[in-house]
Amino acid sequence: MPALTIPQITARLARQSPVLSAAKVAVKSRAMVACIVRPGPQPQDPAEMLLIRRAAREGDPWSGQTAFPGGRCDVEDAACDFTTACREVREELGVDLTNRKHYRYLGRVSDMETFKSRRVNMVIGCFVYEQLAPQAFTLAVEEVAACGWVPLTAIACAREEDVKEVKWSIPRDTSMYWYLHLLGLMELTLPSLVVCLRDATKIRPEVAVDALSLWGMTLCFSEMLTMDPSTGLTPYRSLPIIGCKIPHMFNSALHDMVYTLYVAAWRKALTRHASGVVLWYLPFLHCLCAAAAAGAAGIGYLAIRSKL
């Protein structure tokens, strides 16, 4: 794949028709992030995108994570997603995305949604900007530990062996938590990439910016921006004896195999850039297995009775 340049990214965004969420959620249940890109150091180099390392904060589930700058909507934003993205970037990095001398709006990618009890719980949107001129960042110490640049080809040209695994514990407030816990399915396996921040700005010299894990929605948005919609980064596992590879999502290889068949047959579109995994197939699967077992037991019982 050739190096991804700003004109190529602009053309890709122009061809896309972003799907914006129509879910009616509370103001604080919407969040907006900004993907800021710039040309590579040399004309032949790929474009780079800006990532932040979040500050370590006790009680924050995203403490220390790698992400795009951004955050939750506020009442003062007057229900304007664009205003939210600009405000959050200004608060976290000290730069103004509305300054046309320094930044140019390129487009928006499709929104992402998270679910709770089968209802939309959170909506996240992503705006893409080009940095036109170098600008120093002033980090909000309580929110951002460091920021720096990553080549877009780190995502677009990632190979299967580059994809690592991140274990995501299923939250307790998930409606199916105890059911899954009973089955021993306490964690999901999500893809991640190891990235290093270049030209980093840090709040302290000792803040690490090498070997950071890029995963979750930030990785999904990055894939939308850089990769063909029909492809995606997925961790795989090899089935024992058989040797074939299937997407690795659950603790159990059996559930991985059945889920793969389920997705292939019914939920193809959901796997393109899904930030999570549809878990509702599990009760159906287990009820089906229970029905099959009960049927087999019944047939066996009748066969034995007929011989008596």
Short mmCIF file of C-alpha atoms in Angstrom, two decimals:
data_model
loop_
_atom_site.label_atom_id
_atom_site.label_comp_id
_atom_site.label_asym_id
_atom_site.label_seq_id
_atom_site.Cartn_x
_atom_site.Cartn_y
_atom_site.Cartn_z
CA MET A 1 0.00 0.00 0.00
CA PRO A 2 1.39 3.46 -0.89
CA ALA A 3 1.98 6.05 1.80
CA LEU A 4 -1.24 7.75 2.91
CA THR A 5 -1.02 11.47 2.20
CA ILE A 6 -3.31 14.33 3.22
CA PRO A 7 -4.88 14.55 -0.29
CA GLN A 8 -5.61 10.81 -0.16
CA ILE A 9 -7.23 11.14 3.27
CA THR A 10 -9.25 14.13 2.06
CA ALA A 11 -10.44 12.19 -0.99
CA ARG A 12 -11.31 9.16 1.15
CA LEU A 13 -13.42 11.32 3.49
CA ALA A 14 -15.13 12.98 0.52
CA ARG A 15 -16.17 9.56 -0.83
CA GLN A 16 -17.55 8.41 2.49
CA SER A 17 -21.10 9.09 3.66
CA PRO A 18 -20.77 9.16 7.45
CA VAL A 19 -23.62 7.53 9.32
CA LEU A 20 -24.57 9.81 12.21
CA SER A 21 -26.38 8.39 15.21
CA ALA A 22 -30.06 9.28 15.50
CA ALA A 23 -30.24 7.99 19.08
CA LYS A 24 -31.86 10.32 21.59
CA VAL A 25 -29.50 10.31 24.56
CA ALA A 26 -28.70 12.75 27.36
CA VAL A 27 -26.18 15.51 26.70
CA LYS A 28 -23.54 13.81 28.88
CA SER A 29 -24.08 10.57 26.94
CA ARG A 30 -22.56 12.09 23.80
CA ALA A 31 -18.83 12.56 23.28
CA MET A 32 -16.81 14.01 20.42
CA VAL A 33 -13.14 13.52 19.54
CA ALA A 34 -10.82 15.11 16.98
CA CYS A 35 -8.38 13.25 14.74
CA ILE A 36 -5.73 15.83 13.81
CA VAL A 37 -3.47 14.86 10.89
CA ARG A 38 -0.41 16.51 9.36
CA PRO A 39 1.92 15.77 6.42
CA GLY A 40 4.92 13.53 7.09
CA PRO A 41 8.38 15.04 7.76
CA GLN A 42 9.40 14.41 4.12
CA PRO A 43 7.22 14.71 0.98
CA GLN A 44 7.36 10.94 0.41
CA ASP A 45 6.49 10.12 4.03
CA PRO A 46 2.95 9.15 5.11
CA ALA A 47 0.71 11.58 6.94
CA GLU A 48 0.66 11.40 10.73
CA MET A 49 -2.17 11.62 13.26
CA LEU A 50 -2.09 13.09 16.76
CA LEU A 51 -2.74 10.83 19.75
CA ILE A 52 -2.76 11.62 23.44
CA ARG A 53 -1.89 9.54 26.47
CA ARG A 54 -4.48 10.25 29.11
CA ALA A 55 -3.35 11.25 32.58
CA ALA A 56 -3.34 8.62 35.32
CA ARG A 57 -6.34 9.29 37.54
CA GLU A 58 -7.71 7.07 40.29
CA GLY A 59 -11.19 5.78 39.52
CA ASP A 60 -10.96 6.67 35.82
CA PRO A 61 -11.51 3.52 33.69
CA TRP A 62 -9.60 5.17 30.79
CA SER A 63 -6.67 6.27 32.95
CA GLY A 64 -3.40 6.19 30.98
CA GLN A 65 -5.11 5.05 27.76
CA THR A 66 -4.08 6.11 24.25
CA ALA A 67 -6.82 8.13 22.55
CA PHE A 68 -7.79 11.08 20.37
CA PRO A 69 -8.28 14.39 22.18
CA GLY A 70 -11.93 15.00 23.03
CA GLY A 71 -14.59 14.36 25.61
CA ARG A 72 -18.23 14.53 26.61
CA CYS A 73 -20.70 17.10 25.37
CA ASP A 74 -21.75 19.89 27.71
CA VAL A 75 -24.89 22.00 28.00
CA GLU A 76 -22.86 25.07 27.00
CA ASP A 77 -22.18 23.44 23.60
CA ALA A 78 -25.82 24.03 22.60
CA ALA A 79 -26.16 20.49 21.20
CA CYS A 80 -23.47 21.20 18.57
CA ASP A 81 -21.02 18.32 18.10
CA PHE A 82 -18.54 20.55 16.29
CA THR A 83 -18.49 22.95 19.27
CA THR A 84 -17.87 20.06 21.66
CA ALA A 85 -14.87 18.79 19.70
CA CYS A 86 -13.32 22.26 19.46
CA ARG A 87 -13.90 23.01 23.16
CA GLU A 88 -12.43 19.72 24.34
CA VAL A 89 -9.31 20.07 22.17
CA ARG A 90 -8.83 23.62 23.40
CA GLU A 91 -9.14 22.51 27.03
CA GLU A 92 -6.85 19.48 26.68
CA LEU A 93 -4.20 20.72 24.23
CA GLY A 94 -4.53 24.50 24.27
CA VAL A 95 -5.08 24.87 20.50
CA ASP A 96 -8.01 26.34 18.57
CA LEU A 97 -9.37 24.17 15.77
CA THR A 98 -11.46 27.08 14.47
CA ASN A 99 -8.27 29.04 13.63
CA ARG A 100 -8.15 28.64 9.84
CA LYS A 101 -4.50 29.68 9.70
CA HIS A 102 -3.52 26.61 11.67
CA TYR A 103 -6.25 24.02 11.04
CA ARG A 104 -8.47 22.90 8.17
CA TYR A 105 -11.60 20.80 8.59
CA LEU A 106 -11.44 17.69 6.38
CA GLY A 107 -14.57 15.76 7.32
CA ARG A 108 -16.25 13.40 9.73
CA VAL A 109 -16.39 9.62 10.03
CA SER A 110 -19.40 7.57 11.09
CA ASP A 111 -20.53 7.77 14.70
CA MET A 112 -20.11 4.84 17.05
CA GLU A 113 -22.58 3.69 19.69
CA THR A 114 -22.26 1.68 22.88
CA PHE A 115 -25.18 -0.26 24.30
CA LYS A 116 -26.57 -1.06 27.73
CA SER A 117 -29.62 -3.26 28.22
CA ARG A 118 -30.04 -3.31 24.42
CA ARG A 119 -30.39 0.50 24.32
CA VAL A 120 -27.91 3.09 23.10
CA ASN A 121 -25.93 4.17 26.14
CA MET A 122 -23.29 6.42 24.53
CA VAL A 123 -22.70 8.08 21.16
CA ILE A 124 -19.16 8.98 20.07
CA GLY A 125 -18.34 11.07 17.00
CA CYS A 126 -15.02 11.87 15.32
CA PHE A 127 -14.02 14.97 13.32
CA VAL A 128 -10.88 15.06 11.15
CA TYR A 129 -8.67 18.15 10.85
CA GLU A 130 -5.42 18.94 9.09
CA GLN A 131 -2.75 20.90 10.94
CA LEU A 132 -1.56 23.54 8.47
CA ALA A 133 1.33 24.92 10.51
CA PRO A 134 3.32 23.56 13.48
CA GLN A 135 1.92 24.68 16.80
CA ALA A 136 3.03 24.07 20.37
CA PHE A 137 0.64 22.19 22.63
CA THR A 138 -0.19 23.25 26.18
CA LEU A 139 -1.35 20.12 27.97
CA ALA A 140 -4.04 20.09 30.66
CA VAL A 141 -2.05 18.32 33.38
CA GLU A 142 -5.12 16.79 35.04
CA GLU A 143 -6.32 15.24 31.77
CA VAL A 144 -3.39 14.62 29.40
CA ALA A 145 0.03 13.16 30.25
CA ALA A 146 1.51 13.38 26.74
CA CYS A 147 0.68 13.82 23.08
CA GLY A 148 2.54 12.94 19.90
CA TRP A 149 2.31 11.79 16.30
CA VAL A 150 1.87 8.35 14.75
CA PRO A 151 2.14 7.54 10.99
CA LEU A 152 -1.20 6.54 9.48
CA THR A 153 0.49 3.58 7.82
CA ALA A 154 1.00 2.09 11.30
CA ILE A 155 -2.70 1.24 11.08
CA ALA A 156 -3.29 0.98 7.34
CA CYS A 157 -0.32 -1.35 6.74
CA ALA A 158 -0.57 -3.36 9.96
CA ARG A 159 -0.03 -7.09 9.41
CA GLU A 160 -1.74 -9.94 11.20
CA GLU A 161 1.32 -10.51 13.38
CA ASP A 162 1.21 -6.83 14.46
CA VAL A 163 -2.22 -7.25 16.03
CA LYS A 164 -2.01 -7.81 19.78
CA GLU A 165 -4.74 -8.72 22.24
CA VAL A 166 -6.33 -6.59 24.94
CA LYS A 167 -8.53 -8.21 27.56
CA TRP A 168 -11.66 -6.18 28.27
CA SER A 169 -13.58 -7.14 31.41
CA ILE A 170 -17.33 -7.16 30.86
CA PRO A 171 -18.77 -4.36 33.08
CA ARG A 172 -20.92 -5.36 36.03
CA ASP A 173 -23.76 -3.11 34.87
CA THR A 174 -24.10 -5.15 31.67
CA SER A 175 -27.52 -6.81 31.69
CA MET A 176 -25.98 -10.23 30.95
CA TYR A 177 -23.04 -9.93 33.35
CA TRP A 178 -24.06 -12.67 35.80
CA TYR A 179 -25.14 -15.00 33.00
CA LEU A 180 -21.77 -14.61 31.27
CA HIS A 181 -19.93 -14.83 34.59
CA LEU A 182 -21.64 -18.16 35.31
CA LEU A 183 -20.36 -19.46 31.96
CA GLY A 184 -16.83 -18.28 32.68
CA LEU A 185 -16.96 -15.60 29.96
CA MET A 186 -15.75 -12.68 32.07
CA GLU A 187 -13.51 -11.11 29.42
CA LEU A 188 -13.60 -10.26 25.74
CA THR A 189 -10.50 -10.16 23.55
CA LEU A 190 -10.17 -6.99 21.47
CA PRO A 191 -7.49 -6.10 18.88
CA SER A 192 -4.77 -3.58 19.65
CA LEU A 193 -1.66 -2.17 17.99
CA VAL A 194 1.55 -1.08 19.67
CA VAL A 195 2.41 2.51 18.70
CA CYS A 196 5.12 5.03 19.60
CA LEU A 197 4.48 8.78 19.77
CA ARG A 198 6.88 10.96 17.75
CA ASP A 199 7.69 14.61 18.52
CA ALA A 200 5.99 14.06 21.86
CA THR A 201 4.97 16.79 24.29
CA LYS A 202 4.97 15.56 27.91
CA ILE A 203 3.93 16.94 31.27
CA ARG A 204 6.99 15.23 32.81
CA PRO A 205 10.14 13.80 31.19
CA GLU A 206 9.53 10.34 32.65
CA VAL A 207 6.14 9.88 30.96
CA ALA A 208 6.49 6.90 28.61
CA VAL A 209 5.40 7.38 24.99
CA ASP A 210 6.87 4.17 23.54
CA ALA A 211 5.01 0.88 23.18
CA LEU A 212 1.57 2.36 23.86
CA SER A 213 -1.52 0.26 23.18
CA LEU A 214 -3.96 1.64 20.60
CA TRP A 215 -7.30 -0.15 20.87
CA GLY A 216 -11.05 0.25 21.33
CA MET A 217 -12.92 3.07 19.65
CA THR A 218 -9.77 5.03 18.88
CA LEU A 219 -8.47 2.10 16.84
CA CYS A 220 -11.89 1.69 15.20
CA PHE A 221 -11.99 5.35 14.13
CA SER A 222 -8.40 5.03 12.86
CA GLU A 223 -9.41 2.00 10.78
CA MET A 224 -12.35 3.90 9.28
CA LEU A 225 -9.99 6.68 8.25
CA THR A 226 -7.19 4.56 6.81
CA MET A 227 -8.45 1.11 5.82
CA ASP A 228 -10.83 -0.39 3.30
CA PRO A 229 -14.30 -0.94 4.86
CA SER A 230 -14.19 -4.64 4.03
CA THR A 231 -11.07 -5.20 6.13
CA GLY A 232 -10.34 -4.86 9.81
CA LEU A 233 -7.81 -5.75 12.48
CA THR A 234 -8.74 -8.90 14.39
CA PRO A 235 -6.82 -11.15 16.80
CA TYR A 236 -6.95 -14.81 15.77
CA ARG A 237 -6.54 -18.12 17.55
CA SER A 238 -5.69 -21.53 16.06
CA LEU A 239 -8.07 -24.36 16.85
CA PRO A 240 -6.29 -27.37 18.38
CA ILE A 241 -5.99 -30.46 16.16
CA ILE A 242 -7.92 -28.81 13.29
CA GLY A 243 -5.36 -26.01 13.01
CA CYS A 244 -7.63 -23.48 11.27
CA LYS A 245 -7.76 -19.89 12.51
CA ILE A 246 -10.85 -18.12 13.86
CA PRO A 247 -11.32 -14.67 15.43
CA HIS A 248 -10.34 -14.79 19.10
CA MET A 249 -13.04 -13.05 21.14
CA PHE A 250 -13.99 -15.23 24.12
CA ASN A 251 -12.21 -17.32 26.75
CA SER A 252 -13.59 -20.45 25.13
CA ALA A 253 -12.50 -21.67 21.68
CA LEU A 254 -15.92 -23.31 21.28
CA HIS A 255 -17.67 -19.97 21.69
CA ASP A 256 -15.19 -18.36 19.30
CA MET A 257 -16.02 -20.95 16.66
CA VAL A 258 -19.80 -20.73 17.07
CA TYR A 259 -19.70 -16.93 17.21
CA THR A 260 -17.69 -16.86 13.98
CA LEU A 261 -20.37 -18.94 12.25
CA TYR A 262 -23.11 -16.78 13.77
CA VAL A 263 -21.50 -13.57 12.53
CA ALA A 264 -20.83 -14.99 9.08
CA ALA A 265 -24.46 -16.00 8.70
CA TRP A 266 -26.39 -13.19 10.34
CA ARG A 267 -24.33 -10.24 11.58
CA LYS A 268 -21.83 -9.55 8.81
CA ALA A 269 -22.23 -5.77 8.78
CA LEU A 270 -21.68 -5.43 12.52
CA THR A 271 -18.14 -6.81 12.43
CA ARG A 272 -16.62 -4.18 10.14
CA HIS A 273 -15.74 -1.64 12.77
CA ALA A 274 -17.54 -2.86 15.88
CA SER A 275 -16.11 -1.52 19.12
CA GLY A 276 -17.63 -4.36 21.10
CA VAL A 277 -19.18 -7.75 20.55
CA VAL A 278 -22.85 -8.65 20.21
CA LEU A 279 -23.44 -10.99 23.14
CA TRP A 280 -27.10 -11.76 22.69
CA TYR A 281 -26.39 -14.79 20.53
CA LEU A 282 -25.15 -16.60 23.65
CA PRO A 283 -28.55 -17.27 25.28
CA PHE A 284 -29.85 -18.45 21.90
CA LEU A 285 -26.86 -20.77 21.49
CA HIS A 286 -27.17 -22.24 24.96
CA CYS A 287 -30.95 -22.68 24.68
CA LEU A 288 -30.38 -24.44 21.36
CA CYS A 289 -27.78 -26.72 22.95
CA ALA A 290 -30.09 -27.41 25.90
CA ALA A 291 -32.96 -28.23 23.53
CA ALA A 292 -30.71 -30.55 21.51
CA ALA A 293 -29.50 -32.26 24.68
CA ALA A 294 -33.05 -32.63 25.98
CA GLY A 295 -34.16 -34.01 22.61
CA ALA A 296 -31.30 -36.50 22.54
CA ALA A 297 -32.06 -37.57 26.11
CA GLY A 298 -35.73 -38.01 25.22
CA ILE A 299 -34.93 -40.11 22.17
CA GLY A 300 -32.52 -42.22 24.21
CA TYR A 301 -35.12 -42.71 26.93
CA LEU A 302 -37.75 -43.81 24.39
CA ALA A 303 -35.26 -46.19 22.75
CA ILE A 304 -34.49 -47.80 26.09
CA ARG A 305 -38.19 -48.06 26.99
CA SER A 306 -38.95 -49.75 23.66
CA LYS A 307 -36.44 -52.50 24.42
CA LEU A 308 -37.80 -53.25 27.86
#
